[in-house]
mmCIF file of C-alpha atoms in Angstrom:
data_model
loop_
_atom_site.group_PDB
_atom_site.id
_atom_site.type_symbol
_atom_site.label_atom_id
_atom_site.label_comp_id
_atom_site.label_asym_id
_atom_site.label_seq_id
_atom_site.Cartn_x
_atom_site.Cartn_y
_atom_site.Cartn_z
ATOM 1 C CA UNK A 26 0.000 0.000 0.000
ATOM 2 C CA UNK A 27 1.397 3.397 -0.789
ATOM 3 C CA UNK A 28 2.870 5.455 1.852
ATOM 4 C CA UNK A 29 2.754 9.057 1.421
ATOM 5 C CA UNK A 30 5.736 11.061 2.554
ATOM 6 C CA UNK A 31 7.093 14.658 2.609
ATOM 7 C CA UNK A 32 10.985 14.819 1.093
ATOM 8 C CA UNK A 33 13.050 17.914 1.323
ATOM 9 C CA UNK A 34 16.525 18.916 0.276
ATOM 10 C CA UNK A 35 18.579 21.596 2.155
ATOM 11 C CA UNK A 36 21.399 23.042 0.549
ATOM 12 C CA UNK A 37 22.994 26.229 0.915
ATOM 13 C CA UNK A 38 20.713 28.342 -0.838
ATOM 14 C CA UNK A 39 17.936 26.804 -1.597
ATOM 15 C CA UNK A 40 15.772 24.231 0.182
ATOM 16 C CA UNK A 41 13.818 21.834 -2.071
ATOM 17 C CA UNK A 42 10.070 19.971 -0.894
ATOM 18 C CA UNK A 43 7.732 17.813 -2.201
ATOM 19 C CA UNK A 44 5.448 14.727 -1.212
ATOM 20 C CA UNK A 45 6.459 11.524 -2.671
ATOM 21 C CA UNK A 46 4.221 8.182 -2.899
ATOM 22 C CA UNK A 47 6.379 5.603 -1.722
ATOM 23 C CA UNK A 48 5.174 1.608 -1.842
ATOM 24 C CA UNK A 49 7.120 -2.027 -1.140
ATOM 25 C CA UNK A 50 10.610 -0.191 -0.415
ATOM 26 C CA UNK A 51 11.064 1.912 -3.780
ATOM 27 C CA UNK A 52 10.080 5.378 -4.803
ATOM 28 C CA UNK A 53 6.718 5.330 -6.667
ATOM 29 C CA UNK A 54 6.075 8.811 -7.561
ATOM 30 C CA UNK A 55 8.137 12.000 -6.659
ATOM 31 C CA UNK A 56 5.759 15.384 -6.505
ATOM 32 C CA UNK A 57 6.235 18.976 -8.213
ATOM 33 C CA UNK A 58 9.046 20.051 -6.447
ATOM 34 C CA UNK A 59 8.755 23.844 -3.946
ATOM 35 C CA UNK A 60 11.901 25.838 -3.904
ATOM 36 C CA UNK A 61 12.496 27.903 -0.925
ATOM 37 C CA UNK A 62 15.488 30.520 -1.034
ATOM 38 C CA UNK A 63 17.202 29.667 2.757
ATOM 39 C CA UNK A 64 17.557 33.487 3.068
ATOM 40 C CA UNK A 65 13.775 33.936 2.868
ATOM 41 C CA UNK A 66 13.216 31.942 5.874
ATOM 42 C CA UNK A 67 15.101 32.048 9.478
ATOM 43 C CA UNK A 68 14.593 28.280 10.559
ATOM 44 C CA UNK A 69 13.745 24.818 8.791
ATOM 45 C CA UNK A 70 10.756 25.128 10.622
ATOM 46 C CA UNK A 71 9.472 27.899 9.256
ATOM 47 C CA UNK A 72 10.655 27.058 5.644
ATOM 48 C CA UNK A 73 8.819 23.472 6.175
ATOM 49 C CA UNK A 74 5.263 25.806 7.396
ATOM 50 C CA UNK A 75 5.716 27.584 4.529
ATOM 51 C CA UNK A 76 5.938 24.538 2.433
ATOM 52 C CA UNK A 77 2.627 23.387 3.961
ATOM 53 C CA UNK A 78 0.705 26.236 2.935
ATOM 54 C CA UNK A 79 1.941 26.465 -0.158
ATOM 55 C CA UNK A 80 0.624 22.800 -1.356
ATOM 56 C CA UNK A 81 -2.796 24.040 0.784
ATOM 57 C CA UNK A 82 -2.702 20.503 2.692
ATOM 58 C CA UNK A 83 -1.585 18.997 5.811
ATOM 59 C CA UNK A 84 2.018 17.769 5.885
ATOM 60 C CA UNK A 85 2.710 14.096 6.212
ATOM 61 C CA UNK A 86 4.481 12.523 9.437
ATOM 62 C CA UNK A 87 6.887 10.934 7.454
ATOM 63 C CA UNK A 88 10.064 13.334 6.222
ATOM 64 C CA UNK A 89 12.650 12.114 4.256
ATOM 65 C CA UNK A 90 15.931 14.980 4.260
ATOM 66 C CA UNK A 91 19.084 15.047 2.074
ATOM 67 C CA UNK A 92 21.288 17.516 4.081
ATOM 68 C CA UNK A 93 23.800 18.815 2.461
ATOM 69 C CA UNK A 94 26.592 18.298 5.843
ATOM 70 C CA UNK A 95 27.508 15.566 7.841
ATOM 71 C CA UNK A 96 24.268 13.870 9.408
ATOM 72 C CA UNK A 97 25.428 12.503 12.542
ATOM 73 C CA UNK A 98 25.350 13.500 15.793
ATOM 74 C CA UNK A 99 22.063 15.116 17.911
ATOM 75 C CA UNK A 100 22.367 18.951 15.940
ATOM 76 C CA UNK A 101 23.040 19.411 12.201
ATOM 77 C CA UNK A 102 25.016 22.685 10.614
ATOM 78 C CA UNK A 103 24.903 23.731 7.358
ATOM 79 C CA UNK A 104 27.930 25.510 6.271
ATOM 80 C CA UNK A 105 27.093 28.126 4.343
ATOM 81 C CA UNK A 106 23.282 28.582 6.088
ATOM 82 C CA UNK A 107 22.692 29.801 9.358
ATOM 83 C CA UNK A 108 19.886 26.834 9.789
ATOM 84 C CA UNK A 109 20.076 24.235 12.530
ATOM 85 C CA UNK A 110 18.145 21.257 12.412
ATOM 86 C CA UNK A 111 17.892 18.816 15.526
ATOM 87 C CA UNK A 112 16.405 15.505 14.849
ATOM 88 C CA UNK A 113 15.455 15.076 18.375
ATOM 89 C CA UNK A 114 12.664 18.090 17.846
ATOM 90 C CA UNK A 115 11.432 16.316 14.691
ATOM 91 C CA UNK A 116 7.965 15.722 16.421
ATOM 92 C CA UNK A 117 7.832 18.627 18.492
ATOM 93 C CA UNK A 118 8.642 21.200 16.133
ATOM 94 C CA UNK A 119 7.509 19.496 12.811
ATOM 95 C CA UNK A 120 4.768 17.191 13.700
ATOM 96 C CA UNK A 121 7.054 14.290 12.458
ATOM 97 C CA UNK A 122 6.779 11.063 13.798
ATOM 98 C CA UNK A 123 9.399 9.151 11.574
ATOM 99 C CA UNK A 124 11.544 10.166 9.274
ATOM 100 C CA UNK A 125 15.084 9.320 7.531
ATOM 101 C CA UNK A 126 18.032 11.496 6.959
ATOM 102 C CA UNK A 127 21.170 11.210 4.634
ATOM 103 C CA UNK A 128 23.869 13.014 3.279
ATOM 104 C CA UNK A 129 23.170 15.270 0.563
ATOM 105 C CA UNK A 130 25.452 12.956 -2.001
ATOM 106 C CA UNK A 131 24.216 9.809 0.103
ATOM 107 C CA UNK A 132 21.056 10.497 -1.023
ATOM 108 C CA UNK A 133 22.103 10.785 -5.018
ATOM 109 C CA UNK A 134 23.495 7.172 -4.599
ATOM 110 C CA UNK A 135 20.134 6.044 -3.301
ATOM 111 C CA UNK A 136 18.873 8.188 -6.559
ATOM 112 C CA UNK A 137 21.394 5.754 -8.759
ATOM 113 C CA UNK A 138 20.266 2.777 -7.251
ATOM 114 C CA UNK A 139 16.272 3.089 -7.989
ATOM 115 C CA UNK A 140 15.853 5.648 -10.693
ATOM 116 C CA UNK A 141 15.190 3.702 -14.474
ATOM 117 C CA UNK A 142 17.497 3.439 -17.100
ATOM 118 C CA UNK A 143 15.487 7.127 -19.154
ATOM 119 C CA UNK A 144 16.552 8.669 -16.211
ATOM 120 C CA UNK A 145 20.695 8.427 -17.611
ATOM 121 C CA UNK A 146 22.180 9.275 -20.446
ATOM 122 C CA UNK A 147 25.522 7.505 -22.110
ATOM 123 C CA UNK A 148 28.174 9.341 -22.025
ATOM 124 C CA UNK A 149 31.320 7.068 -22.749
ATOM 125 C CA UNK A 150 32.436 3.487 -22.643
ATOM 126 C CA UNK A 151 29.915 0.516 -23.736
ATOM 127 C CA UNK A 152 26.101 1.203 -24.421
ATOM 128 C CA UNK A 153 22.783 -0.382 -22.346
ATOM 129 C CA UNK A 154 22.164 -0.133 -18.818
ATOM 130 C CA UNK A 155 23.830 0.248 -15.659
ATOM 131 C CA UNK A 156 25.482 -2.810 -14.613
ATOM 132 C CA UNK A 157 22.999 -4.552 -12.018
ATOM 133 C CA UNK A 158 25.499 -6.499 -9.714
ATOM 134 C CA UNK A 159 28.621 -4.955 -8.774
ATOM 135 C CA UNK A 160 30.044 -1.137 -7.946
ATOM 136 C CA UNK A 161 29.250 2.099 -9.257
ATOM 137 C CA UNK A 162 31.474 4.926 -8.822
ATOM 138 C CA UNK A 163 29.265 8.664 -8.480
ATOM 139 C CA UNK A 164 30.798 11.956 -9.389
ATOM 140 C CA UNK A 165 29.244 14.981 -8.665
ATOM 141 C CA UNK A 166 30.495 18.539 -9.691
ATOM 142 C CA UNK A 167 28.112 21.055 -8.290
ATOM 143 C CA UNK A 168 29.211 23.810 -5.331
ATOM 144 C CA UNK A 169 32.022 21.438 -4.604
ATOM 145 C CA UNK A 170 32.677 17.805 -5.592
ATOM 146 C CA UNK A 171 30.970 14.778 -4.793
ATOM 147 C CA UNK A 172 31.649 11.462 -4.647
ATOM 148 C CA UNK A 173 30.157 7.997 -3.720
ATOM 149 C CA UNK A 174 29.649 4.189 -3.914
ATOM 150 C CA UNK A 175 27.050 2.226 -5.052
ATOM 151 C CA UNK A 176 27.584 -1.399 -4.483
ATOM 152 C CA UNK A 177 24.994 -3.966 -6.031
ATOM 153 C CA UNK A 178 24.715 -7.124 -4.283
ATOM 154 C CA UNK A 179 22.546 -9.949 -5.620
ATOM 155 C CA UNK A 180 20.030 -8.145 -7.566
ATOM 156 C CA UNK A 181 18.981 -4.433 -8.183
ATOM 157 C CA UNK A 182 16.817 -4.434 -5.132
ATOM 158 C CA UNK A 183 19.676 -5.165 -2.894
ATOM 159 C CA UNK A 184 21.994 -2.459 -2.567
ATOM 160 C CA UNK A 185 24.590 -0.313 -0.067
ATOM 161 C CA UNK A 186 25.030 3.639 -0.665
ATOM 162 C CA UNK A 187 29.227 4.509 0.777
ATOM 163 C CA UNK A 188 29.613 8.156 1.091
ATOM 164 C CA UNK A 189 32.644 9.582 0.783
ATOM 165 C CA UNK A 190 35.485 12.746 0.810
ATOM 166 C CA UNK A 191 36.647 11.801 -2.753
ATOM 167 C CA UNK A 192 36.528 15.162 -3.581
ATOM 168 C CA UNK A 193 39.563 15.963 -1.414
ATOM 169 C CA UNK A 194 41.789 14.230 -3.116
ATOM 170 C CA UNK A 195 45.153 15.820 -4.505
ATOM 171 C CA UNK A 196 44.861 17.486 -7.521
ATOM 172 C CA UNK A 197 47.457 15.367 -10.107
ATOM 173 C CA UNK A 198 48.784 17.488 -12.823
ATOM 174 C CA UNK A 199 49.035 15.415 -16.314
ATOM 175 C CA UNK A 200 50.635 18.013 -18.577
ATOM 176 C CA UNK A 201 52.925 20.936 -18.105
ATOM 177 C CA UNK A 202 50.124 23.315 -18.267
ATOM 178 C CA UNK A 203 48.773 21.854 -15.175
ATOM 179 C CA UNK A 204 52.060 21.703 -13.439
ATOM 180 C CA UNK A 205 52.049 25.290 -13.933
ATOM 181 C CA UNK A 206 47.973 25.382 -12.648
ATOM 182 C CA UNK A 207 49.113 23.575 -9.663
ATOM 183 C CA UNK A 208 52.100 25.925 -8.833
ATOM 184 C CA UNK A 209 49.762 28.908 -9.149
ATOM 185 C CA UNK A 210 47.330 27.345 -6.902
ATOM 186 C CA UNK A 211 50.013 26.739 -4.371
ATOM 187 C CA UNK A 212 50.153 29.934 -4.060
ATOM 188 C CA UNK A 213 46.541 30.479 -2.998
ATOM 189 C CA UNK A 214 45.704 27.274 -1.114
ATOM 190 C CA UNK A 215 48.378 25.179 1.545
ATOM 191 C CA UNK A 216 47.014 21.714 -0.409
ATOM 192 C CA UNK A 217 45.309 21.931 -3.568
ATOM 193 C CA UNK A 218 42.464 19.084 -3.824
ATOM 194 C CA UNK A 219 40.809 17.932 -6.793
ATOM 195 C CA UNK A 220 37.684 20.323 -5.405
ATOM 196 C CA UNK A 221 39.816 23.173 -5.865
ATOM 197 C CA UNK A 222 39.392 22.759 -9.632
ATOM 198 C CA UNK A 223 36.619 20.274 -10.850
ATOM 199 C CA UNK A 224 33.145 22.096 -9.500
ATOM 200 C CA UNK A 225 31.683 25.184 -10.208
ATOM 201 C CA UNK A 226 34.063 27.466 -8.582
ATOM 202 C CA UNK A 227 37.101 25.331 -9.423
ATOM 203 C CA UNK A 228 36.469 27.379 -12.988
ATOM 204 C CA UNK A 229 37.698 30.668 -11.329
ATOM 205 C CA UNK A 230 40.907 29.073 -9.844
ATOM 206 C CA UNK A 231 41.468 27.625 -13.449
ATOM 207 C CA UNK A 232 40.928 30.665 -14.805
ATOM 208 C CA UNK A 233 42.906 32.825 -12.860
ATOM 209 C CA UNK A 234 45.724 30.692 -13.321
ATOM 210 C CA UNK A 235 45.841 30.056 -16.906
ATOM 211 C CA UNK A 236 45.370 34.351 -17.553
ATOM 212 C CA UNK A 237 48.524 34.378 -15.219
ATOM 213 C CA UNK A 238 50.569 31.954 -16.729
ATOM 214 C CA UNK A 239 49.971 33.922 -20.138
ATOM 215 C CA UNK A 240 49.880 37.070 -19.061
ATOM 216 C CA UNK A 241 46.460 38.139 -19.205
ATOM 217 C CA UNK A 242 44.176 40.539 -17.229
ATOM 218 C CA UNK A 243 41.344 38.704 -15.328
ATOM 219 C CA UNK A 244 38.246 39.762 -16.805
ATOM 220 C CA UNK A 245 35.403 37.786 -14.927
ATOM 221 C CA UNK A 246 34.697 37.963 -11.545
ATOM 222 C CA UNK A 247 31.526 36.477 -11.137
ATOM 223 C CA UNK A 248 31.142 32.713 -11.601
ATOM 224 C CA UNK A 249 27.924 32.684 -13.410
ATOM 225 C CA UNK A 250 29.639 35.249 -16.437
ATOM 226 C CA UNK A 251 32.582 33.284 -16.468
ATOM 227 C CA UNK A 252 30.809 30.327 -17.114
ATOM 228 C CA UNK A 253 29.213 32.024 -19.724
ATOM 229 C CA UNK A 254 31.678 33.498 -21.587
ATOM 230 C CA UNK A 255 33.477 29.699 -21.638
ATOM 231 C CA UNK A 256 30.788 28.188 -22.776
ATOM 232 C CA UNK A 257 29.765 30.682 -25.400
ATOM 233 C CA UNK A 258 33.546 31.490 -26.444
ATOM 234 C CA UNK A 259 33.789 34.874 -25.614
ATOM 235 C CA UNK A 260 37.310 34.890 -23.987
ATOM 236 C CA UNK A 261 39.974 32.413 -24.982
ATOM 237 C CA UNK A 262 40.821 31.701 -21.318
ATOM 238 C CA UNK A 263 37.695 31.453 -20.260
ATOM 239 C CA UNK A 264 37.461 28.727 -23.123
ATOM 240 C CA UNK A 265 40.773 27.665 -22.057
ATOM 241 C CA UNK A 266 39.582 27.081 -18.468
ATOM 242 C CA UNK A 267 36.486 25.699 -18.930
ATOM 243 C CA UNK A 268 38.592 22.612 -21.425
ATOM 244 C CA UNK A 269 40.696 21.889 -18.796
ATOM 245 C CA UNK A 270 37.500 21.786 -16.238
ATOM 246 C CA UNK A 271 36.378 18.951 -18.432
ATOM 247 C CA UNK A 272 39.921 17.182 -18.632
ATOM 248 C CA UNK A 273 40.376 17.654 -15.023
ATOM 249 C CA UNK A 274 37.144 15.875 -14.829
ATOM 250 C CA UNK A 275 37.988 13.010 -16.663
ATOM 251 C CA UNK A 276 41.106 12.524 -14.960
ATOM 252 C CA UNK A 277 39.740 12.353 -11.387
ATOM 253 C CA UNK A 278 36.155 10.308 -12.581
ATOM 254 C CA UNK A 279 39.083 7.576 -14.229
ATOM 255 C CA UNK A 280 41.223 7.597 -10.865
ATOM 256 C CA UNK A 281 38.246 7.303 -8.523
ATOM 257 C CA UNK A 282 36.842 4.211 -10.900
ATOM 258 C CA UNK A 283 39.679 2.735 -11.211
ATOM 259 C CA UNK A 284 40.606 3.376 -6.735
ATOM 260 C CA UNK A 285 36.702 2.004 -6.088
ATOM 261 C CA UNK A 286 37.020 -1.142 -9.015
ATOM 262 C CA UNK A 287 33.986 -0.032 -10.210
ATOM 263 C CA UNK A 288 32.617 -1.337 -13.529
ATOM 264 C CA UNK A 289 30.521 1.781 -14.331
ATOM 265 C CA UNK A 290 30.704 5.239 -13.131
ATOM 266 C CA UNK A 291 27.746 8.174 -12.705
ATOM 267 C CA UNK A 292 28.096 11.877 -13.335
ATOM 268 C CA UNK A 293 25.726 13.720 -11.242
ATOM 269 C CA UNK A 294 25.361 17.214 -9.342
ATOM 270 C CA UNK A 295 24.054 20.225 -10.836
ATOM 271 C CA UNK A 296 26.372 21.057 -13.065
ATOM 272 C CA UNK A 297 27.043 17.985 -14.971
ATOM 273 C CA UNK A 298 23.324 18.287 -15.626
ATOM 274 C CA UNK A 299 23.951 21.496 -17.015
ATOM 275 C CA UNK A 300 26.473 20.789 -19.158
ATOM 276 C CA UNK A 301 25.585 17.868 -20.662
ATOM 277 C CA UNK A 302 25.564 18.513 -23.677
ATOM 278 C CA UNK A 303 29.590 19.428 -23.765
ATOM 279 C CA UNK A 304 30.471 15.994 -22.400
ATOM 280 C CA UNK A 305 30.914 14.128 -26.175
ATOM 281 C CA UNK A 306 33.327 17.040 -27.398
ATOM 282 C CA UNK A 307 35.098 18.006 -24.098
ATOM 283 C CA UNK A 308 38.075 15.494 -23.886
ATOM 284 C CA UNK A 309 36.502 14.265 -21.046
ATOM 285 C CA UNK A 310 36.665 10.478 -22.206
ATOM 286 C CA UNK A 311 40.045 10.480 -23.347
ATOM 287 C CA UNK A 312 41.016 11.796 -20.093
ATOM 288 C CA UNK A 313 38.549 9.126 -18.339
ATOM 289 C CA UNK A 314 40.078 5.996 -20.279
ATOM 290 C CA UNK A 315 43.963 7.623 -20.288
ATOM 291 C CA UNK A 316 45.474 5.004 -17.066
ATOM 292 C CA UNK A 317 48.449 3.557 -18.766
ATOM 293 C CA UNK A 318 48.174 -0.329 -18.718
ATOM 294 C CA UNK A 319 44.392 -0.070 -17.557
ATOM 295 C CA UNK A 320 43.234 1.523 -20.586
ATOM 296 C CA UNK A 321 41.202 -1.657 -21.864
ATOM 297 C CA UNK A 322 39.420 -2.270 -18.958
ATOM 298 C CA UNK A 323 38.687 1.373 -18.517
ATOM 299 C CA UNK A 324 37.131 1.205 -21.948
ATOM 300 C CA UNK A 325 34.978 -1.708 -20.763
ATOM 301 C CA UNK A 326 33.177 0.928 -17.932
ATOM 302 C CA UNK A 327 30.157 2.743 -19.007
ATOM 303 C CA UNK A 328 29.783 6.327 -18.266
ATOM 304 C CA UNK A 329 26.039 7.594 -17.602
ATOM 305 C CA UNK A 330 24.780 10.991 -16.807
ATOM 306 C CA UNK A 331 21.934 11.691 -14.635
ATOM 307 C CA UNK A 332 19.322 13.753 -15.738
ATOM 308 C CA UNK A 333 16.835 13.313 -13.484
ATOM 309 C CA UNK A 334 15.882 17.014 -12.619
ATOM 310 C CA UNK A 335 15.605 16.041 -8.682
ATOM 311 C CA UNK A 336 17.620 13.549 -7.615
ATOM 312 C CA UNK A 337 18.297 14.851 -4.315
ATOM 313 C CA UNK A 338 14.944 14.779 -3.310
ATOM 314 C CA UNK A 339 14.253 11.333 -5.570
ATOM 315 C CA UNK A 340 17.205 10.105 -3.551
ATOM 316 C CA UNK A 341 16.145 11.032 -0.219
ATOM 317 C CA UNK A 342 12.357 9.455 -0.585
ATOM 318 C CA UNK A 343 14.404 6.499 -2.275
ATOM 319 C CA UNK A 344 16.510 6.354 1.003
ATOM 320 C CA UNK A 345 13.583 6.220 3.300
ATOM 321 C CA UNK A 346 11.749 3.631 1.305
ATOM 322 C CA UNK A 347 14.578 1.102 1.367
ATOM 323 C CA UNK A 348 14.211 1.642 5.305
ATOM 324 C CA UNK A 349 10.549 0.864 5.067
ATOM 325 C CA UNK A 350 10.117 -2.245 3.105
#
């Protein structure tokens, strides 16, 4: 029998809620998502009443919540939101009875793991499905970068979500133009990660170093119209940075495949969904497939894109339903 549930997904800007229809441990229908701006609203609690009036219906008992910030212990922090959420008060402050929470990239490997094959598309490597036994590696450039592990076991309806730090790993140059990045990061950061430059705001640090290294003025300040000049080719470093975003990309999604002995890998987080459509011509999968000795059986792992619109939320709902069988 279907279980109706409320699912929300706190970031740092924006906090996402719908009701999702859950039934025999899977997601069976997600909602139209609401999207609050965190600023508008001083607590969860108030963001989660404002939620409820805006569908005009009382709110279910049942919350699922992708948090994006480590989910254990009795008070959770954001760290770019003033918000505090204390699962403890659930009941008393929400009216919620039972409820599941997960890391914010947790809750994309749950998405993985129950979301249909039209929910990816192929990026690199062999065509069909997603493997259904075995381990899939997720990479998610967004705000920062993501990573996780989705191990199969047995059939598709049996699986374990890892979360990880993968995104903290050092940043390996492969070139002399990235041994010259990496110096001019140095300067700027005591240990450059792979974060540093394969997410959104890794473009800046790309792009400030490649206009020093040839002696350019920095021209873009702003994320958003640097992004937008790469992509539309209206500054050569720009363009420059946003190529190497893409090989960077590669690199680390091959190394963290070939670390986790996966035999397919996911891109997912905001902006691979935004720029799918640069993946074929990017470089990305020669960068993904370029280990040396392990080339063939990199060429053996497929590469899928999610394009779900809401797979945090999706993820979170699938989360809870695995819990309630």
């Amino acid at each position: 029998m279907n279980q109706t549930i409320a699912v929300a997904d706190v970031g740092g800007t924006n906090a996402r809620f719908a009701l999702a229809e859950i039934d025999g441990g899977r997601v069976v229908s997600l909602g139209e998502p609401v999207t609050l701006a965190t600023a508008d609203h001083s607590s969860f609690q108030m963001a989660w009443q404002d939620f409820g009036r805006r569908i005009g219906k009382p709110l279910p008992t049942a919350l699922a919540l992708s948090f994006a910030g480590p989910v254990g212990g009795d008070v959770l922090k954001l760290t770019n939101n003033p918000w505090v959420i204390r699962p403890a008060l659930m009941d008393e402050r929400l009216g919620v009875t039972d409820y599941k929470i997960v890391n914010d990239f947790g809750a994309i490997g749950h998405a993985v793991a129950q979301l249909g094959d039209d929910c990816f598309t192929h990026l690199c490597g062999p065509e069909g499905p997603l493997p259904s036994i075995g381990l899939t590696s997720i990479v998610g450039p967004g705000t920062g970068l993501g990573v996780a592990q989705l191990l199969r076991v047995a059939d598709e309806a049996s699986y374990h979500v890892i979360e990880t730090e993968g995104g903290h790993i050092d940043f390996a140059p492969l070139d002399s133009l990235e041994d010259q990045i990496l110096d001019h990061l140095r300067r700027s950061f005591r240990r450059v990660s792979i974060e540093r430059v394969a997410c959104g705001s890794g473009l800046a640090n790309l792009y400030n170093a490649i206009a020093s290294i040839e002696g350019k003025a920095v021209l873009y300040r702003e994320d958003k119209a640097l992004w937008t000049a790469g992509l539309e080719g209206q500054d050569p470093i720009a363009v420059a940075a946003v190529d190497r975003f893409f090989l960077t990309l590669g690199a680390v999604a091959g190394d963290l495949a070939l670390a986790h002995g996966a035999n397919a890998l996911v891109i997912a987080g905001g902006l691979g969904y935004r720029l799918r459509d640069r993946f074929a011509t990017s470089g990305f999968a020669d960068r993904f497939i370029a280990k040396g000795r392990f080339e063939r059986r990199m060429e053996a792992i497929p590469v899928k894109l999610i394009v779900h619109p809401q797979p945090g939320l999706y993820g979170a709902a699938a989360a809870f339903a695995k819990d309630h069988p």
